[in-house]
CSV table of C-alpha atoms and ligand atoms in Angstrom, one decimal:
chain,number,residue,atom,x,y,z
A,1,MET,CA,99.8,86.3,85.0
A,2,LYS,CA,97.3,84.2,86.9
A,3,GLN,CA,96.2,85.9,90.1
A,4,ARG,CA,96.0,84.1,93.3
A,5,ILE,CA,94.5,85.4,96.5
A,6,LEU,CA,96.1,84.9,99.8
A,7,THR,CA,94.7,86.4,102.9
A,8,GLY,CA,94.1,85.7,106.5
A,9,ASP,CA,93.0,86.6,110.0
A,10,ARG,CA,94.3,86.2,113.5
A,11,PRO,CA,92.0,84.0,115.6
A,12,THR,CA,91.9,86.1,118.7
A,13,GLY,CA,88.1,86.5,118.8
A,14,PRO,CA,85.1,86.3,116.6
A,15,LEU,CA,85.2,88.3,113.4
A,16,HIS,CA,83.1,91.5,113.2
A,17,LEU,CA,81.5,93.9,110.7
A,18,GLY,CA,84.9,95.7,110.3
A,19,HIS,CA,86.5,92.5,109.1
A,20,TYR,CA,83.6,92.0,106.7
A,21,ALA,CA,83.7,95.5,105.2
A,22,GLY,CA,87.5,95.4,105.1
A,23,SER,CA,88.2,92.2,103.4
A,24,LEU,CA,85.8,89.3,104.0
A,25,ARG,CA,83.2,90.6,101.5
A,26,GLN,CA,85.8,90.8,98.8
A,27,ARG,CA,87.0,87.3,99.5
A,28,VAL,CA,83.5,86.0,99.1
A,29,GLU,CA,82.9,88.0,95.9
A,30,LEU,CA,86.2,86.9,94.3
A,31,GLN,CA,86.6,83.3,95.5
A,32,ARG,CA,85.2,81.9,92.2
A,33,GLU,CA,87.2,84.3,90.0
A,34,TYR,CA,90.6,83.7,91.6
A,35,GLU,CA,92.2,80.7,93.2
A,36,THR,CA,91.8,81.6,96.9
A,37,PHE,CA,93.8,80.6,100.0
A,38,ILE,CA,92.7,81.8,103.4
A,39,LEU,CA,94.9,81.4,106.4
A,40,ILE,CA,93.7,81.3,110.0
A,41,ALA,CA,96.9,82.8,111.4
A,42,ASP,CA,97.2,81.2,114.8
A,43,VAL,CA,101.0,81.5,114.9
A,44,GLN,CA,100.7,85.3,114.3
A,45,ALA,CA,97.9,85.4,117.0
A,46,LEU,CA,100.3,83.8,119.5
A,47,THR,CA,102.9,86.6,119.1
A,48,ASP,CA,100.9,88.6,121.5
A,49,ASN,CA,98.9,85.8,123.1
A,50,PHE,CA,101.6,83.3,123.9
A,51,GLU,CA,100.7,83.4,127.6
A,52,ASN,CA,97.2,82.3,126.7
A,53,PRO,CA,97.3,79.8,123.8
A,54,GLY,CA,93.8,78.5,124.8
A,55,LYS,CA,92.3,81.8,123.7
A,56,VAL,CA,93.9,81.3,120.2
A,57,SER,CA,92.9,77.7,119.8
A,58,VAL,CA,89.2,78.1,120.7
A,59,ASN,CA,89.0,80.9,118.2
A,60,VAL,CA,90.3,78.8,115.3
A,61,LEU,CA,86.9,77.1,115.1
A,62,GLU,CA,85.1,80.4,115.7
A,63,VAL,CA,86.9,82.1,112.8
A,64,ALA,CA,86.3,79.0,110.6
A,65,LEU,CA,82.6,79.3,111.4
A,66,ASP,CA,82.6,83.0,110.6
A,67,TYR,CA,84.2,82.2,107.2
A,68,LEU,CA,81.7,79.5,106.3
A,69,SER,CA,78.7,81.5,107.5
A,70,VAL,CA,79.5,84.6,105.4
A,71,GLY,CA,79.7,82.3,102.4
A,72,ILE,CA,83.3,81.2,101.9
A,73,ASP,CA,82.8,78.0,100.0
A,74,PRO,CA,85.3,75.3,101.0
A,75,LYS,CA,84.8,73.7,97.6
A,76,VAL,CA,86.5,76.6,95.9
A,77,ALA,CA,88.5,78.3,98.6
A,78,THR,CA,91.3,76.7,100.6
A,79,VAL,CA,91.0,77.5,104.3
A,80,MET,CA,94.1,76.6,106.3
A,81,VAL,CA,95.5,76.7,109.8
A,82,GLN,CA,98.9,78.5,109.9
A,83,SER,CA,100.6,76.4,112.6
A,84,ALA,CA,99.9,73.2,110.6
A,85,VAL,CA,102.0,74.6,107.7
A,86,PRO,CA,105.5,74.5,109.1
A,87,GLU,CA,106.9,75.6,105.7
A,88,ILE,CA,105.8,79.1,106.7
A,89,ALA,CA,108.1,79.0,109.7
A,90,GLU,CA,111.0,77.8,107.5
A,91,LEU,CA,110.5,80.7,105.1
A,92,THR,CA,110.2,83.1,108.0
A,93,VAL,CA,113.7,82.1,109.2
A,94,PHE,CA,115.2,82.7,105.7
A,95,TYR,CA,113.4,86.1,105.3
A,96,LEU,CA,114.5,87.3,108.8
A,97,ASN,CA,118.0,87.7,107.3
A,98,LEU,CA,116.7,90.2,104.7
A,99,VAL,CA,115.0,92.6,107.1
A,100,THR,CA,116.6,95.1,109.5
A,101,LEU,CA,115.5,95.9,113.0
A,102,GLY,CA,115.3,99.6,112.0
A,103,ARG,CA,112.9,98.7,109.2
A,104,LEU,CA,110.7,96.6,111.5
A,105,GLU,CA,110.5,99.4,114.1
A,106,GLN,CA,109.2,101.7,111.5
A,107,ASN,CA,106.2,99.7,110.5
A,108,PRO,CA,103.3,102.1,111.4
A,109,THR,CA,100.8,99.3,112.2
A,110,VAL,CA,103.1,97.4,114.5
A,111,LYS,CA,104.2,100.7,116.0
A,112,THR,CA,100.6,101.6,116.9
A,113,GLU,CA,100.1,98.1,118.3
A,114,ILE,CA,103.2,98.3,120.5
A,115,ARG,CA,102.0,101.6,121.8
A,116,GLU,CA,98.5,100.3,122.5
A,117,LYS,CA,99.8,97.2,124.3
A,118,GLY,CA,102.3,99.2,126.2
A,119,PHE,CA,105.2,97.0,125.2
A,120,GLY,CA,107.9,99.6,124.9
A,121,LYS,CA,111.4,98.1,124.8
A,122,SER,CA,109.9,94.8,126.1
A,123,VAL,CA,108.2,94.0,122.8
A,124,PRO,CA,108.7,90.3,122.1
A,125,VAL,CA,110.8,89.7,119.1
A,126,GLY,CA,108.2,87.4,117.7
A,127,PHE,CA,105.7,90.2,117.8
A,128,LEU,CA,108.0,92.9,116.3
A,129,SER,CA,108.8,90.5,113.4
A,130,TYR,CA,105.3,89.3,112.6
A,131,PRO,CA,105.4,91.3,109.4
A,132,VAL,CA,108.2,88.9,108.2
A,133,SER,CA,106.1,85.9,109.1
A,134,GLN,CA,103.2,87.5,107.2
A,135,ALA,CA,105.5,87.8,104.2
A,136,ALA,CA,106.1,84.1,104.5
A,137,ASP,CA,102.3,83.5,104.6
A,138,ILE,CA,101.8,85.4,101.4
A,139,THR,CA,104.7,84.0,99.4
A,140,ALA,CA,104.4,80.4,100.6
A,141,PHE,CA,101.2,80.1,98.6
A,142,GLY,CA,102.3,82.3,95.8
A,143,GLY,CA,99.7,85.0,96.7
A,144,THR,CA,99.6,87.8,94.1
A,145,LEU,CA,96.5,89.6,95.4
A,146,VAL,CA,96.0,90.3,99.1
A,147,PRO,CA,92.5,91.6,100.0
A,148,VAL,CA,93.0,93.6,103.2
A,149,GLY,CA,92.0,96.6,105.2
A,150,GLU,CA,94.1,99.7,105.2
A,151,ASP,CA,96.0,98.9,108.3
A,152,GLN,CA,97.6,95.9,106.5
A,153,LEU,CA,99.2,98.0,103.8
A,154,PRO,CA,102.5,98.2,105.6
A,155,MET,CA,102.6,94.3,105.7
A,156,ILE,CA,102.2,94.1,102.0
A,157,GLU,CA,105.0,96.8,101.5
A,158,GLN,CA,107.2,94.7,103.8
A,159,THR,CA,106.5,91.6,101.8
A,160,ARG,CA,107.3,93.4,98.6
A,161,ASP,CA,110.6,94.6,100.0
A,162,ILE,CA,111.5,91.1,101.1
A,163,VAL,CA,110.6,89.6,97.7
A,164,ARG,CA,112.7,92.3,95.9
A,165,LYS,CA,115.6,91.7,98.2
A,166,PHE,CA,115.3,87.9,97.9
A,167,ASN,CA,115.1,88.0,94.1
A,168,GLY,CA,118.0,90.5,93.9
A,169,LEU,CA,120.3,88.2,96.0
A,170,TYR,CA,119.3,84.8,94.8
A,171,GLY,CA,117.6,85.3,91.4
A,172,ALA,CA,114.0,85.8,90.3
A,173,THR,CA,112.1,83.3,92.5
A,174,LEU,CA,109.3,85.0,94.3
A,175,VAL,CA,106.4,87.2,93.1
A,176,GLU,CA,105.6,90.6,94.5
A,177,PRO,CA,102.0,90.7,95.8
A,178,GLU,CA,99.6,93.5,95.6
A,179,ALA,CA,97.1,94.7,98.1
A,180,LEU,CA,93.5,94.7,97.1
A,181,LEU,CA,91.8,97.4,99.1
A,182,SER,CA,88.2,97.3,100.0
A,183,LYS,CA,85.9,99.7,98.1
A,184,TYR,CA,83.9,100.1,101.3
A,185,PRO,CA,84.8,102.7,103.9
A,186,ARG,CA,86.8,101.6,106.9
A,187,LEU,CA,84.2,101.0,109.7
A,188,PRO,CA,84.6,103.1,112.8
A,189,GLY,CA,83.7,101.6,116.2
A,190,THR,CA,80.2,101.9,117.7
A,191,ASP,CA,81.8,104.5,120.0
A,192,GLY,CA,82.8,106.6,117.0
A,193,LYS,CA,86.5,105.8,117.4
A,194,GLU,CA,88.4,105.5,114.1
A,195,LYS,CA,88.5,101.8,114.0
A,196,MET,CA,86.3,98.9,114.9
A,197,SER,CA,88.5,96.7,117.0
A,198,LYS,CA,87.9,93.9,119.5
A,199,SER,CA,90.5,95.3,121.9
A,200,LEU,CA,88.6,98.6,122.0
A,201,GLY,CA,85.3,96.9,122.8
A,202,ASN,CA,83.4,98.7,120.1
A,203,VAL,CA,82.5,95.9,117.7
A,204,ILE,CA,79.4,94.3,116.3
A,205,ASN,CA,80.3,90.6,115.7
A,206,LEU,CA,79.1,88.6,112.8
A,207,SER,CA,77.9,86.1,115.4
A,208,ASP,CA,76.0,88.6,117.6
A,209,SER,CA,72.3,87.9,118.2
A,210,ALA,CA,69.6,90.2,116.8
A,211,ASP,CA,69.0,91.6,120.2
A,212,GLU,CA,72.7,92.3,120.8
A,213,VAL,CA,72.9,94.1,117.5
A,214,LYS,CA,69.9,96.2,118.3
A,215,ARG,CA,71.3,97.0,121.8
A,216,LYS,CA,74.7,98.0,120.4
A,217,VAL,CA,73.2,100.1,117.6
A,218,MET,CA,70.8,102.0,119.9
A,219,LYS,CA,73.8,102.9,122.1
A,220,MET,CA,75.9,104.1,119.1
A,221,TYR,CA,77.8,107.3,119.1
A,222,THR,CA,76.3,109.7,116.5
A,223,ASP,CA,76.6,113.4,116.2
A,224,PRO,CA,77.7,114.9,119.5
A,225,SER,CA,76.7,118.4,118.5
A,226,ARG,CA,73.1,117.4,118.0
A,227,ILE,CA,71.0,117.7,121.2
A,228,HIS,CA,67.4,117.7,119.8
A,229,ALA,CA,65.9,115.5,117.0
A,230,ASN,CA,65.1,118.7,115.1
A,231,ASP,CA,68.7,120.1,115.3
A,232,PRO,CA,70.5,119.9,111.9
A,233,GLY,CA,72.7,116.8,112.1
A,234,HIS,CA,76.1,115.9,110.7
A,235,VAL,CA,76.5,112.9,108.4
A,236,GLU,CA,80.2,113.2,107.9
A,237,GLY,CA,82.1,111.2,110.5
A,238,ASN,CA,78.8,109.9,111.9
A,239,PRO,CA,79.3,106.1,112.2
A,240,VAL,CA,75.6,105.3,111.9
A,241,PHE,CA,75.8,106.6,108.3
A,242,THR,CA,79.1,105.0,107.6
A,243,TYR,CA,77.5,101.6,108.5
A,244,LEU,CA,74.5,102.4,106.4
A,245,ASP,CA,76.8,103.2,103.4
A,246,ALA,CA,78.5,99.8,103.9
A,247,PHE,CA,75.4,97.7,104.6
A,248,ASP,CA,72.2,99.2,103.4
A,249,PRO,CA,71.5,97.9,99.9
A,250,TYR,CA,69.0,100.8,99.2
A,251,VAL,CA,71.6,103.5,98.3
A,252,ARG,CA,69.0,106.0,97.3
A,253,ASP,CA,67.1,105.7,100.6
A,254,VAL,CA,70.3,106.3,102.5
A,255,ALA,CA,70.9,109.4,100.5
A,256,GLU,CA,67.4,110.6,101.3
A,257,LEU,CA,67.8,109.8,105.0
A,258,LYS,CA,71.1,111.8,105.1
A,259,ILE,CA,69.3,114.8,103.7
A,260,ARG,CA,66.5,114.5,106.2
A,261,TYR,CA,69.1,114.2,109.0
A,262,GLU,CA,71.0,117.2,107.9
A,263,GLU,CA,67.8,119.2,107.8
A,264,GLY,CA,66.9,118.1,111.3
A,265,LYS,CA,63.8,116.2,110.1
A,266,VAL,CA,64.7,112.8,111.5
A,267,GLY,CA,65.8,111.8,115.0
A,268,ASP,CA,68.7,109.6,116.0
A,269,VAL,CA,66.4,106.9,117.3
A,270,GLU,CA,64.6,106.5,114.0
A,271,VAL,CA,67.9,106.3,112.1
A,272,LYS,CA,69.3,103.8,114.6
A,273,GLU,CA,66.2,101.6,114.4
A,274,HIS,CA,66.6,101.6,110.7
A,275,LEU,CA,70.3,100.7,110.9
A,276,ALA,CA,69.6,97.8,113.4
A,277,GLU,CA,67.1,96.5,110.9
A,278,VAL,CA,69.5,96.8,108.0
A,279,LEU,CA,72.2,95.0,109.9
A,280,ASN,CA,69.9,92.3,111.1
A,281,ASN,CA,68.6,91.7,107.6
A,282,PHE,CA,72.2,91.3,106.5
A,283,LEU,CA,73.1,89.0,109.4
A,284,THR,CA,70.1,86.8,109.4
A,285,PRO,CA,71.2,84.4,106.6
A,286,ILE,CA,74.7,84.5,108.1
A,287,ARG,CA,73.4,83.4,111.5
A,288,LYS,CA,71.4,80.6,109.9
A,289,ARG,CA,74.4,79.2,108.1
A,290,ARG,CA,76.5,79.6,111.2
A,291,ALA,CA,74.0,77.6,113.3
A,292,GLU,CA,74.0,74.8,110.8
A,293,TYR,CA,77.8,74.5,110.8
A,294,ALA,CA,78.1,75.0,114.5
A,295,LYS,CA,76.1,71.7,114.9
A,296,LYS,CA,78.9,69.8,113.2
A,297,PRO,CA,82.2,71.1,114.5
A,298,LYS,CA,83.9,67.8,113.3
A,299,ALA,CA,82.9,68.5,109.8
A,300,VAL,CA,84.3,72.1,110.1
A,301,MET,CA,87.6,70.7,111.4
A,302,LYS,CA,87.7,68.3,108.5
A,303,ILE,CA,87.4,71.3,106.1
A,304,LEU,CA,90.3,72.9,107.9
A,305,LYS,CA,92.4,69.7,107.8
A,306,ASP,CA,91.8,69.1,104.1
A,307,GLY,CA,92.4,72.7,103.2
A,308,THR,CA,95.6,72.7,105.2
A,309,ALA,CA,96.8,69.6,103.5
A,310,ARG,CA,96.2,71.1,100.1
A,311,GLY,CA,97.9,74.3,101.1
A,312,ARG,CA,100.9,72.5,102.5
A,313,GLY,CA,101.6,71.0,99.1
A,314,VAL,CA,101.9,74.4,97.6
A,315,ALA,CA,104.0,75.8,100.5
A,316,ALA,CA,106.4,72.8,100.3
A,317,GLN,CA,107.0,73.5,96.7
A,318,THR,CA,107.8,77.1,97.5
A,319,VAL,CA,110.3,76.0,100.1
A,320,GLU,CA,111.9,73.7,97.6
A,321,THR,CA,112.3,76.6,95.0
A,322,VAL,CA,113.5,79.0,97.7
A,323,LYS,CA,116.1,76.5,99.0
A,324,LYS,CA,117.3,75.8,95.5
A,325,ALA,CA,117.7,79.5,94.8
A,326,MET,CA,119.6,79.9,98.0
A,327,LYS,CA,121.8,77.0,97.1
A,328,ILE,CA,121.0,75.1,100.2
A,329,ARG,CA,119.1,72.2,98.6
A,330,TYR,CA,121.8,69.5,99.0
A,331,TRP,CA,120.2,66.3,97.7
A,332,ASP,CA,117.2,64.9,95.7
B,1,LIG,N1,97.8,90.5,110.1
B,1,LIG,C1,96.5,90.2,109.6
B,1,LIG,C2,95.5,90.9,110.5
B,1,LIG,O1,95.8,91.2,111.7
B,1,LIG,C3,96.2,88.8,109.5
B,1,LIG,C4,97.1,88.0,108.6
B,1,LIG,C5,98.0,87.0,108.9
B,1,LIG,C6,97.1,88.2,107.1
B,1,LIG,N2,98.6,86.6,107.8
B,1,LIG,C7,98.1,87.2,106.7
B,1,LIG,C8,96.5,89.0,106.2
B,1,LIG,C9,98.4,87.2,105.3
B,1,LIG,C10,96.8,88.9,104.9
B,1,LIG,C11,97.8,88.0,104.4
B,1,LIG,O2,94.4,91.1,110.2
């Protein structure tokens, strides 16, 4: 079967290195191999930002700039804005019948988010059910491969459940997607917390300046048991080395540095200075491309508009097929 990539991001802020290691890198690498659809999920972003829609709309352009600057090529990949594809909302309504409240309440990622946001019983229904809308995102475009970070696996599972249920009830119509997990480690925050996340304030953004990157790296959490530069250090669980594993192209040098660190032969400052350089080498061409596109926001919006129009054609066809299967296509 021909594979098609569908993936997306919530536009609630600029994308960071965690996004890149988790899924952006794969999208860039695979965009020429597979037909690729990328969704800027503003409707999903609104489920916990509906009181502040301005925050979502300004970040649509930011995320588009992030995509273009890391090398998503709008000539081969279709970049779309979710709210401008109403077919996704239609599918969501049909899928909501196929999912129970109990099932939604068990989604581990949503559960964590509800706890972090302190929603409790006051969780908005739109937020609790965003995995259903994400199933509509994926199936609307016939996505078979979904490059994501680990935290999104429950969404893919939910999508597969919905597809199976739909096909069981109405006949074979939709395709079960598969997750494509990154081969890079999940990036911890600069504070050593498990996850790099904007809401935790521990991120390095793709759009950060060289000085910002340096400043953030020099303040990074390393090995708390190490007091002096000549104390033997721990590499495991040390975010500085996790970042090097993900971004330093010279794998053998990293291995050597790890040994020196474990032997207490290299200080934190030296390792951090090296990491700042590695990250800035990686980010320099990205910053350059970003600056070019940022000069022409109208052209970027045109890319989104054209991509959305193309994607909408595909989604409209899916809705037709779905309605037909459900026997609610009454004419034409
Ligand atoms: N939930 C994803 C995130 O928070 C974003 C997203 C929305 C997505 N729609 C998608 C990811 C469809 C993959 C496929 O990062």
